[in-house]
Coordinates of C-alpha atoms and ligand atoms in Angstrom, one line a residue:
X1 CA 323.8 77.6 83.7
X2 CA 323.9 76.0 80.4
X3 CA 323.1 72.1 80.5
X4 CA 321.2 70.0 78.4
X5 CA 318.5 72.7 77.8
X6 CA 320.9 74.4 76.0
X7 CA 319.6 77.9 77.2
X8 CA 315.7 76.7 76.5
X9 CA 313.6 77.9 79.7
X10 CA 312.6 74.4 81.2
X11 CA 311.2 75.6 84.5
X12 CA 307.8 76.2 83.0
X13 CA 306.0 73.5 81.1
X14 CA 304.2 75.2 77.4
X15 CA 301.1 75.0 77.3
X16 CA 298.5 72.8 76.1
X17 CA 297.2 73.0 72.5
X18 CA 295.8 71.8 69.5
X19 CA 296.5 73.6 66.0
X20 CA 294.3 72.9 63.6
X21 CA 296.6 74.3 60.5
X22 CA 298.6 71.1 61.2
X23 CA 296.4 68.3 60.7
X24 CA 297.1 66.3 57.2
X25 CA 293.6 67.5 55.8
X26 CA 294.3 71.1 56.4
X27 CA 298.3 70.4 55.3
X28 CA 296.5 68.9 51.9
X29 CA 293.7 71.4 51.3
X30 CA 295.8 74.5 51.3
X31 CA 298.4 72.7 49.0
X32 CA 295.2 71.9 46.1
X33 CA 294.2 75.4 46.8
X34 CA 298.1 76.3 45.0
X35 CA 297.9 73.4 42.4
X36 CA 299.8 70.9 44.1
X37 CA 299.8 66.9 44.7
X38 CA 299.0 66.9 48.6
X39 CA 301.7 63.9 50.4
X40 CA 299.1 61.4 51.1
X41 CA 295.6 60.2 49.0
X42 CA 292.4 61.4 50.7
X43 CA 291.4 58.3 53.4
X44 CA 294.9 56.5 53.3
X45 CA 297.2 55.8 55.8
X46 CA 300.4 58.0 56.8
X47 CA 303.0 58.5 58.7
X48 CA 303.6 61.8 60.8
X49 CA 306.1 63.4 63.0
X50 CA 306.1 66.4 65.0
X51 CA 309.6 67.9 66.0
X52 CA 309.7 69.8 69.2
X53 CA 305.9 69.0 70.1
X54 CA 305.8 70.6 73.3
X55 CA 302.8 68.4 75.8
X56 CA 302.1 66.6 73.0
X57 CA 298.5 67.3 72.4
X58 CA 298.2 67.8 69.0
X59 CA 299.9 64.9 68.1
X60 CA 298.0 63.0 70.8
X61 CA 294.4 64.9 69.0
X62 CA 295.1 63.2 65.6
X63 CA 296.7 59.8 66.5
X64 CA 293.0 59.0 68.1
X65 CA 291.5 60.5 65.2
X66 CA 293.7 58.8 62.6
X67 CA 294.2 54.9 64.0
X68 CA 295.2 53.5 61.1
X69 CA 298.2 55.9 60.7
X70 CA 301.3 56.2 62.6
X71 CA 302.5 59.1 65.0
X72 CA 306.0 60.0 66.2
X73 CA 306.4 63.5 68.1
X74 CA 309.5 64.0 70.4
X75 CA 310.0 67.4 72.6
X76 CA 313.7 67.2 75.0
X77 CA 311.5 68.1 78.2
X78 CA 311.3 65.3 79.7
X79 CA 307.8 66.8 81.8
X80 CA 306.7 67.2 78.2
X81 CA 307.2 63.8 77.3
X82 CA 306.3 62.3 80.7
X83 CA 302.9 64.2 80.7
X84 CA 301.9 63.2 76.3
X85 CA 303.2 59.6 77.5
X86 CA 300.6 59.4 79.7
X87 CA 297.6 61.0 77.5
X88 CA 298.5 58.3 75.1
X89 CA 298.5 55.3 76.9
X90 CA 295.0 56.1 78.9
X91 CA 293.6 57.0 75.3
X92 CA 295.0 53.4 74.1
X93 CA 296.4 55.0 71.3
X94 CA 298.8 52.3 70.4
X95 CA 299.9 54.5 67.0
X96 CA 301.4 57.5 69.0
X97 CA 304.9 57.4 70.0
X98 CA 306.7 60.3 71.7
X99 CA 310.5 60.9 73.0
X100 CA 312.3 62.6 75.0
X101 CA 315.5 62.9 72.6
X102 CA 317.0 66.4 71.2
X103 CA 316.9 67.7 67.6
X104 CA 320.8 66.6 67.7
X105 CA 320.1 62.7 69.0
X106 CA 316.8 62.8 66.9
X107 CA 318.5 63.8 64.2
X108 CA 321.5 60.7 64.6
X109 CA 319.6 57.7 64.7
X110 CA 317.6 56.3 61.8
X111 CA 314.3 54.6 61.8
X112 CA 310.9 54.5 59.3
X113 CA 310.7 57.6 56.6
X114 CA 307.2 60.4 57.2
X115 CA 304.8 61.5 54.9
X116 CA 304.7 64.9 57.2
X117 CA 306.8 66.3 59.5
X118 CA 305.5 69.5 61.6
X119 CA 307.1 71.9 63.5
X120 CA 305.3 74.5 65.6
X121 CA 306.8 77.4 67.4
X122 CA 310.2 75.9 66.9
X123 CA 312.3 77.4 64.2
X124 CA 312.3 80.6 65.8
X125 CA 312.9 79.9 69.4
X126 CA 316.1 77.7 69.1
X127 CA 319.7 78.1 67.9
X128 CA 321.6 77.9 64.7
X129 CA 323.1 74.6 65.6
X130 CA 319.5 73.3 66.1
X131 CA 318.4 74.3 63.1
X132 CA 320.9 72.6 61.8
X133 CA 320.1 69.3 63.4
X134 CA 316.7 70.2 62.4
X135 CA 317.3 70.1 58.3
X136 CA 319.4 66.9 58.7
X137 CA 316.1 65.4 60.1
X138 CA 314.2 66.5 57.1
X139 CA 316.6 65.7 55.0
X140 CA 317.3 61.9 56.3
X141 CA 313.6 61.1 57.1
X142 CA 311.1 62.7 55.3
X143 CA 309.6 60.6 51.7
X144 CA 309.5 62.1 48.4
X145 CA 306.6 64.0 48.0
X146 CA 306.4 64.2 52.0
X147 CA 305.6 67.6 53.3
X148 CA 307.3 70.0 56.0
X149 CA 304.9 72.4 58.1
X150 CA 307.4 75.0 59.9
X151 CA 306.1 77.9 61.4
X152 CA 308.5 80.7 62.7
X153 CA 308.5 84.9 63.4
X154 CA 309.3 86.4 60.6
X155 CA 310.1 89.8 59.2
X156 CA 309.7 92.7 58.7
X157 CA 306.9 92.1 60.8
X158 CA 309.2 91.7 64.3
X159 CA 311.6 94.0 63.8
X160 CA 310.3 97.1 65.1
X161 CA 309.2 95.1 68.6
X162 CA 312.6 93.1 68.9
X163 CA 313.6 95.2 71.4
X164 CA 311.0 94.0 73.9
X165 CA 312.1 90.8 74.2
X166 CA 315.5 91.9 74.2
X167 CA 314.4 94.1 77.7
X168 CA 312.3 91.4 78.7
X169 CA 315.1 88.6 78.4
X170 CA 317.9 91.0 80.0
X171 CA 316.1 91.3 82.8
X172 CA 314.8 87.6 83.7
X173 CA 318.6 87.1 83.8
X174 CA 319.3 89.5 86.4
X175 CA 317.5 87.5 88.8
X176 CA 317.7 83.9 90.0
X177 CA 313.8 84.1 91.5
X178 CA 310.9 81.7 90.6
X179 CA 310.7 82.2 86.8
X180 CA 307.3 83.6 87.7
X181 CA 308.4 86.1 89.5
X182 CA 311.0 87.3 87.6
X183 CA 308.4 87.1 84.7
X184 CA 306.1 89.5 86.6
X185 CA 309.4 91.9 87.1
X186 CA 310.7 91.8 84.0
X187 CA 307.3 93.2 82.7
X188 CA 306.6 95.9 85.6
X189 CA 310.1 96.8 84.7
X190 CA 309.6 97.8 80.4
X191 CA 306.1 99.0 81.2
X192 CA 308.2 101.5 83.6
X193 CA 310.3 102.2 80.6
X194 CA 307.2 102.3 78.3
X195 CA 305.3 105.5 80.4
X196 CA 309.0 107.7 80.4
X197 CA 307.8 107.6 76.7
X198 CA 311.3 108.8 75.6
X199 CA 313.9 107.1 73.2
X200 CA 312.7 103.6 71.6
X201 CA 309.2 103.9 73.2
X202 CA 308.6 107.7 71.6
X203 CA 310.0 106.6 68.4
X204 CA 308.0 103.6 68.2
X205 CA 304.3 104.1 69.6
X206 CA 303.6 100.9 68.4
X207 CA 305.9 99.1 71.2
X208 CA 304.0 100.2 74.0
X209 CA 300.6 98.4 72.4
X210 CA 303.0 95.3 71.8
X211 CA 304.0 95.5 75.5
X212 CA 300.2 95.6 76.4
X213 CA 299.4 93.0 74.8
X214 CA 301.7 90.5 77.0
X215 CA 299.5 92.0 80.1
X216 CA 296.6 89.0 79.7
X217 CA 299.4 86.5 78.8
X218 CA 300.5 83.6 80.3
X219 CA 303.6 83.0 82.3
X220 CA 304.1 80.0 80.2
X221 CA 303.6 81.7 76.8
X222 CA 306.3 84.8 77.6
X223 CA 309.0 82.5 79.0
X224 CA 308.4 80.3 75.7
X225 CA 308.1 82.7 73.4
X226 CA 309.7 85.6 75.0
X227 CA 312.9 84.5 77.4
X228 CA 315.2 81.8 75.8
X229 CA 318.8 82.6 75.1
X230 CA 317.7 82.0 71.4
X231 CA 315.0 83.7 69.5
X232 CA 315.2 84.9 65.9
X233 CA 312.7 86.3 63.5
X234 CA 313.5 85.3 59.6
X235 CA 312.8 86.4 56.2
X236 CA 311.0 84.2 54.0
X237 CA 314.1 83.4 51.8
X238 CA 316.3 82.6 54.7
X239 CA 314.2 79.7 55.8
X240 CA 313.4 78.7 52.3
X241 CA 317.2 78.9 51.8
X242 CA 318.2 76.8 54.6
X243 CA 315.3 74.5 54.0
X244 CA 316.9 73.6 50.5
X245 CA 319.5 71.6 51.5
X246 CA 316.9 69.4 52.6
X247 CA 315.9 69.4 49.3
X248 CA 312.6 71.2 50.2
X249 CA 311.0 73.6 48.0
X250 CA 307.9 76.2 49.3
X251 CA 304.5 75.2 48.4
X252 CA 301.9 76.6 50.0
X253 CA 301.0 78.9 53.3
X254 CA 298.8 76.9 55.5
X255 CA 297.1 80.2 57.1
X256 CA 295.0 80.6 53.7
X257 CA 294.4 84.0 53.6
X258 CA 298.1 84.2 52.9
X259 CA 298.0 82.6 50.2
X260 CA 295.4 85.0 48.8
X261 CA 296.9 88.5 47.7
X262 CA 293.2 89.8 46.7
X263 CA 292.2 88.8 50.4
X264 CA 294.9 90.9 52.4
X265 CA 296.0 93.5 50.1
X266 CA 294.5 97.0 47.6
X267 CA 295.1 96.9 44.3
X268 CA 298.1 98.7 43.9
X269 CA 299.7 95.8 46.4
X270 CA 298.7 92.8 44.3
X271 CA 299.6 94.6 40.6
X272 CA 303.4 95.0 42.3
X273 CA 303.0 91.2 43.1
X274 CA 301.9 90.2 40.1
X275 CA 304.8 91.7 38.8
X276 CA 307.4 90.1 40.6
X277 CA 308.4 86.6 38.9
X278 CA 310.8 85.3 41.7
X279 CA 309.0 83.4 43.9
X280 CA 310.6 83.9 47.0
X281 CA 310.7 87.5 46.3
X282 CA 307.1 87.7 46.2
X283 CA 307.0 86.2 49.4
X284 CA 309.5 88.8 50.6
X285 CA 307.1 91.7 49.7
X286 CA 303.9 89.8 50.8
X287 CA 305.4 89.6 53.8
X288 CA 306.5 93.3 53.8
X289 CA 303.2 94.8 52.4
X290 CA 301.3 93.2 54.3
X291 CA 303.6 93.4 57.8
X292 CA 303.3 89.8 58.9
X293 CA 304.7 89.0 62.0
X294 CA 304.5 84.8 62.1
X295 CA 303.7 82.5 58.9
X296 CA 302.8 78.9 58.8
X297 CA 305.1 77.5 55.6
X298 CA 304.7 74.3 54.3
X299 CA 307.3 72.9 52.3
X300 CA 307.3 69.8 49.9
X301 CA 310.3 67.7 49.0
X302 CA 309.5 67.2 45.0
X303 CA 306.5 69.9 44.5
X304 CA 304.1 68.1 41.9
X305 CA 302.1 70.9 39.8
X306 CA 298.4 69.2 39.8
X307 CA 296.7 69.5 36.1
X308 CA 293.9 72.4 36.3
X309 CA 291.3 69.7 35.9
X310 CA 292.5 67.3 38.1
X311 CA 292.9 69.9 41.1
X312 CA 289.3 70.9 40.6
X313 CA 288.2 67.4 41.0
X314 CA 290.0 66.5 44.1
X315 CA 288.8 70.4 45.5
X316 CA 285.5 69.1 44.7
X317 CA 285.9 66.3 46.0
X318 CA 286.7 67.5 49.4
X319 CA 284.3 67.8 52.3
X320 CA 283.8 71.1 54.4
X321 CA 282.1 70.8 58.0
X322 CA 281.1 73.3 60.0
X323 CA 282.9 73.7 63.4
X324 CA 280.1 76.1 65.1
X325 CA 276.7 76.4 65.1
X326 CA 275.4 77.8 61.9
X327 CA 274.0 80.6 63.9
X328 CA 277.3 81.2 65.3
X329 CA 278.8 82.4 62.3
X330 CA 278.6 85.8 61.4
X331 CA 276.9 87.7 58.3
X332 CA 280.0 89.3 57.1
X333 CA 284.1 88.5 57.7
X334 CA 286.7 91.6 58.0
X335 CA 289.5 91.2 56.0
X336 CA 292.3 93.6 55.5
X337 CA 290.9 94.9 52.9
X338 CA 287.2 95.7 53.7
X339 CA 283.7 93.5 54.8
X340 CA 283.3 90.6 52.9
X341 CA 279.4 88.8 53.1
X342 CA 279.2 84.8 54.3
X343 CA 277.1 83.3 51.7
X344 CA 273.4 82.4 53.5
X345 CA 272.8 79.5 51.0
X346 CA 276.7 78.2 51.8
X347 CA 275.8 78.4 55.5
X348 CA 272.4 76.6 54.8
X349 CA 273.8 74.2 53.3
X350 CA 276.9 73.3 55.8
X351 CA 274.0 73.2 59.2
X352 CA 272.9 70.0 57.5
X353 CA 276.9 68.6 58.3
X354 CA 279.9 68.3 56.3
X355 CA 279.1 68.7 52.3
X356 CA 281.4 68.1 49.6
X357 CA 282.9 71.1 48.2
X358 CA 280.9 69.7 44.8
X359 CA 277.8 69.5 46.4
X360 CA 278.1 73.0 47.9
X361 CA 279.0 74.3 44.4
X362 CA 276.0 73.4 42.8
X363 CA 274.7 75.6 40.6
X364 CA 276.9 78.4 41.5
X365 CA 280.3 79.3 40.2
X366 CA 282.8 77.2 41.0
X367 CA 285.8 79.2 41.6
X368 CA 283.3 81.9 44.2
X369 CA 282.3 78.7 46.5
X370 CA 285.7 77.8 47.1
X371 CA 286.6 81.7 48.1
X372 CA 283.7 81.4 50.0
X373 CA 284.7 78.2 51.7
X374 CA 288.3 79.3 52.2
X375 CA 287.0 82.6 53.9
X376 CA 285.4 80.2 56.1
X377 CA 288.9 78.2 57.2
X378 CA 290.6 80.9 57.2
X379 CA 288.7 82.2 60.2
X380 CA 288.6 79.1 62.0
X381 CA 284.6 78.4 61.4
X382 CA 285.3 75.2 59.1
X383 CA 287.4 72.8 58.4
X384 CA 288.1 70.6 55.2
X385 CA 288.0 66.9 56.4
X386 CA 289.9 64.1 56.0
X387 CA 288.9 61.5 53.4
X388 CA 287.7 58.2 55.4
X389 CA 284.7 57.3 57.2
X390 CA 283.7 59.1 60.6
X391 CA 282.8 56.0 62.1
X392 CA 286.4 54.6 61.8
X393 CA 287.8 57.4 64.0
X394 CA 284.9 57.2 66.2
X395 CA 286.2 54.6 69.3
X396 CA 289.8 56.7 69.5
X397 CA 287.6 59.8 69.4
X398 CA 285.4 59.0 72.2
X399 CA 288.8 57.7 74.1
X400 CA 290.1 60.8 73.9
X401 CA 287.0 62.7 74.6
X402 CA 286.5 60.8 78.2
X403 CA 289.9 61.0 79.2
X404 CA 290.5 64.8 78.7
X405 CA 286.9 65.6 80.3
X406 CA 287.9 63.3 83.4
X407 CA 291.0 65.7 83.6
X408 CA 289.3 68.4 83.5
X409 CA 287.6 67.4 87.2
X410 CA 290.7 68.7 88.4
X411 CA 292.7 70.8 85.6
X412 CA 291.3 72.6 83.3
X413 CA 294.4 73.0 80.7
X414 CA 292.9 70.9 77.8
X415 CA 290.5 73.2 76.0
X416 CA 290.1 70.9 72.8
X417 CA 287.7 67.8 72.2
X418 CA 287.8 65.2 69.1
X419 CA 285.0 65.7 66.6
X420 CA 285.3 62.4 64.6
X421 CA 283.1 64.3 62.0
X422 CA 285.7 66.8 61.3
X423 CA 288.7 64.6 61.7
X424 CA 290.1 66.9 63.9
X425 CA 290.1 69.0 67.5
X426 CA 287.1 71.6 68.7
X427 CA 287.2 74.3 71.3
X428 CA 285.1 73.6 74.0
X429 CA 284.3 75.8 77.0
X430 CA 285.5 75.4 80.7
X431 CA 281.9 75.5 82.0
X432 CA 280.6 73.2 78.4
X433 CA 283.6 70.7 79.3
X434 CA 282.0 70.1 82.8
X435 CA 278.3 70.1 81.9
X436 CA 279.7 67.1 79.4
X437 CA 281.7 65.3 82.1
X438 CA 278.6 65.1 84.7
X439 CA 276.6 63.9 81.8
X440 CA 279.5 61.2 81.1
X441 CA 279.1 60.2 84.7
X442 CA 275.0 60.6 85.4
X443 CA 275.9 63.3 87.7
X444 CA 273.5 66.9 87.7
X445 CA 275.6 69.0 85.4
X446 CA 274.8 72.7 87.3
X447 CA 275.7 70.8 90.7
X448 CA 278.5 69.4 89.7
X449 CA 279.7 72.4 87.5
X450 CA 279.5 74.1 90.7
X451 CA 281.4 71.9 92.9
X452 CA 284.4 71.5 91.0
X453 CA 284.1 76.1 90.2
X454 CA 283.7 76.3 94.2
X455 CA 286.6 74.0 95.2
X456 CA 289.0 75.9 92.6
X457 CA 287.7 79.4 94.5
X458 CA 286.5 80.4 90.5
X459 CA 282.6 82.4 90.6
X460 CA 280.6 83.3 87.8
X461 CA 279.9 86.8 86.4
X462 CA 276.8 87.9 84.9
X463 CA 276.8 91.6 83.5
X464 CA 280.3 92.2 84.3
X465 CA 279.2 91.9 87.9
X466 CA 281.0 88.7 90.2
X467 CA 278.6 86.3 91.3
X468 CA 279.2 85.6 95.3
X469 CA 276.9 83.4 96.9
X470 CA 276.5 79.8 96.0
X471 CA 272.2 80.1 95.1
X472 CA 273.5 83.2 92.6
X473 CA 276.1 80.7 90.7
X474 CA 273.8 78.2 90.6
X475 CA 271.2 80.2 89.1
X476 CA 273.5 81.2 86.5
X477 CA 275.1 77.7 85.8
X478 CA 271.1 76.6 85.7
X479 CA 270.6 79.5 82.6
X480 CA 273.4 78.3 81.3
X481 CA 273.2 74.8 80.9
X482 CA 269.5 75.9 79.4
X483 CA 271.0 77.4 76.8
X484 CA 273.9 74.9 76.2
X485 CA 271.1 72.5 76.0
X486 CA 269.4 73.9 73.3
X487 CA 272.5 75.4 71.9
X488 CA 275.9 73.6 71.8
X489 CA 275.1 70.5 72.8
X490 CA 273.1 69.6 69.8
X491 CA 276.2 71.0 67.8
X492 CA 278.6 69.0 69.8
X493 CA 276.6 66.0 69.4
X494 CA 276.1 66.1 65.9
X495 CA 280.3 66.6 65.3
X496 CA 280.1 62.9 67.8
X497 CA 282.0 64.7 70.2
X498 CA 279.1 64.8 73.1
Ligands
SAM501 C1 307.7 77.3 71.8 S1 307.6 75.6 72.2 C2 306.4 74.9 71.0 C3 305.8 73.6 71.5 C4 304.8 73.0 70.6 N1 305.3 72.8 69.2 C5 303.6 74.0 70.5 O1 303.6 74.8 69.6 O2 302.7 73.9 71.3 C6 309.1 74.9 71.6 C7 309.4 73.4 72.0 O3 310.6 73.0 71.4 C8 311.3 72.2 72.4 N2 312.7 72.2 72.2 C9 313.5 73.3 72.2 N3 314.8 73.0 72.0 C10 314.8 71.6 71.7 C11 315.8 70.7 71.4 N4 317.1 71.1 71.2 N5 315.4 69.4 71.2 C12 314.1 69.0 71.3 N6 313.1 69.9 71.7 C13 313.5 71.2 71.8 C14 310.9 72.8 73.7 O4 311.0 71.9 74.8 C15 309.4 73.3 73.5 O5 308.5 72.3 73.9

């Protein structure tokens, strides 16, 4: 039946999430990493919307990180809405503002321009007409010099695995079941396809690994990625084409490694770049050599090329935290191409807390730091932070914190915490997230880890083996909390989040 969802699964909420690529700091690094003006100055206020924000959370993350800027994210589930509604107003954040309206009613009223406008997991999973609605948004509401984060499938990295959702969706129509359960058919039914091995599946042996990679999955993620009536993958060029009638032009990937040929491809790859003057071509064949399946585009509406100088002294002047333990991060990084070495004196330097790129270039080469550094973004162990002070974002931080940690006494959906150090969310583990909440309240942390485990029917495992009687996961949660004690807690206390 098509309604107001417009063929959208709505029976199953998305899930929760933070993504770090889309805070403003990240938004602005990887745009001075390609020599442009970022939307906003380091430590001033902005405005930001998120289109289609699903529960809301990263939008939520931020606005108690950033209280002197203002947040407007709208998503057309209501339960979406409902749910990110909530999360704000028992954070008191007074700055974030979420609706329930559609691309199309967004996209007709008028209201206060953005410095940023992000849309995750969006561009892909809805129709032409949307898209449509989308670009008028951009185009009516978004400043000069504002930036657009859109992230979408593209190709040629789907095509060869298209066919899977095309099985996958055909099927789930078939049936008028609980979505779950006509999830769970859906897949039983292509992996039955998958082992006759014939056709599509002999052809492509790469579609059975693709298949087998939904197995862990969750519900949630295959009906919203998977099962709505429309899905597309895209070249490069036809988002950047569309995107120009918002008069947007491409500026930077904000997954960095994509914006570095010598990272992901040989020799031979990055001469044939080099090579090619169009821009959006080059794109094209990064995209094809390669074979990337999803990017992370930001556009900017008025690109402004930064003077070499002056982008060195805003890099330099950035600051670079640490978002693990410096033991935690490892002695070499794989990239496509081969082992690269983490720098011992870069790590040294970051355990002491966040460092300006400046500092951390001291007596080295300049240009070999900040490869260094982006090696560590790229894979998720740092973060560049946003300008400011720490204690500013403190009181929304700690609001946050406490609410999410009381939630997770009886869901544990919200995996991220608000380090007012880094500006911006942390992954934090089920069992960490209680040991923190029974510290919040004065409670024991390995009893009351264990009660709320017990009364979800969860148990421990300790050399692959399940852990059944109560003394056994006690024992374990008692080593355990040893070890966050002397481990993560004295990282998550020093990134204010414990
Ligand atoms: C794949 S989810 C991504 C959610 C979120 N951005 C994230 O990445 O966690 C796509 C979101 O777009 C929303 N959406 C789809 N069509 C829409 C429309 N026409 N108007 C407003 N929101 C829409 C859905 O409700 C859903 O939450």
């Amino acid at each position: 039946m098509d309604n107001w969802t417009e063929g959208y699964v709505a029976e199953i909420d998305y899930a929760q999430a933070y993504y770090a690529e889309m805070a403003p700091a990240h938004l602005s690094f990887a745009l001075l990493l390609n020599g442009l003006r970022p939307p906003v100055e380091a430590g001033a206020g902005f405005a930001y919307a998120e289109l289609g924000c699903g529960q809301g959370l990263t939008s939520n993350l931020l606005a108690s990180l950033h209280p002197g800027s203002r947040f407007e994210a709208m998503d057309f589930l209501p339960s979406h809405i409902a749910g990110a509604r909530r999360l704000a107003a028992e954070c008191g954040s007074l700055n974030a503002h979420f609706s329930d309206d559609s691309f199309a009613e967004f996209a007709s009223h008028d209201g206060a321009d953005f410095d940023i406008i992000a849309l995750h997991g969006v561009w892909s999973w809805v129709s032409a007409e949307n898209r449509r609605a989308l670009v008028q948004i951009l185009r009516r509401r978004l400043k000069p010099g504002g930036v657009v984060y859109v992230s979408y499938n593209c190709l040629p990295g789907w095509a060869a695995h298209m066919p899977i959702r095309q099985l996958l969706r055909q099927h789930v129509e078939t049936s008028s079941a609980p979505m779950e359960e006509r999830i769970g058919n859906a897949l039983r039914f292509v992996h039955g396809l998958a082992e006759m091995d014939s056709g599509y599946f002999a052809q492509v042996p790469s579609a059975a690994a693709h298949l087998n990679g939904l197995d862990g999955k969750s519900d949630s993620y295959i009906a919203h990625e998977y099962l709505n009536r429309d899905w597309a993958p895209f070249y490069h060029a036809d988002v950047a084409r569309d995107l120009a009638a918002a008069k947007l032009t491409y500026g930077a990937s904000a997954t960095l490694f994509d914006n570095d040929d010598a990272w992901s491809l040989d020799a031979a790859a990055q001469a044939r770049l080099k090579a090619t003057d169009d821009l959006t071509l080059r794109e094209t064949l990064r995209d094809t050599l390669s074979y990337r399946r999803f990017r992370r585009d930001i556009f900017v509406k008025g690109p402004q090329r930064l003077p070499a100088a002056e982008r060195e002294a805003l890099l330099r002047a950035t600051r670079i935290g640490l978002c693990v333990a410096a033991g935690e991060v490892p002695h070499t990084v794989k990239s496509p191409c081969g082992e690269r070495p983490v720098p011992v004196e870069l790590i040294d330097a970051l355990a002491q807390g966040p460092q300006t790129l400046d500092h951390l270039a001291q007596g080295d080469d300049f240009a070999e730091t900040l490869r260094a550094v982006v090696m560590l973004v790229g894979e998720g162990l740092a973060v560049p932070l946003p300008g400011g002070d720490a204690a500013e974002r403190c009181p929304g931080a700690q609001r946050f914190n406490a609410v999410v940690l009381r939630r997770n006494r009886y869901s544990p959906d919200i995996r991220q915490l608000a380090s007012p150090v880094l500006g911006g969310g942390v992954i934090v583990g089920l069992v960490e997230r209680l040991f923190l909440l029974a510290r919040l309240d004065g409670a024991d942390p390995v009893v009351f880890a264990w009660s709320v485990l017990a009364e979800r029917g969860k148990r421990l495992r300790r050399g692959g083996e399940e852990l059944v009687s109560a003394e056994d996961n006690l024992a374990e949660l008692g080593r355990l909390y040893g070890a966050f004690e002397s481990g993560r807690l004295p990282l998550l206390q020093g990134l204010g989040i414990a």
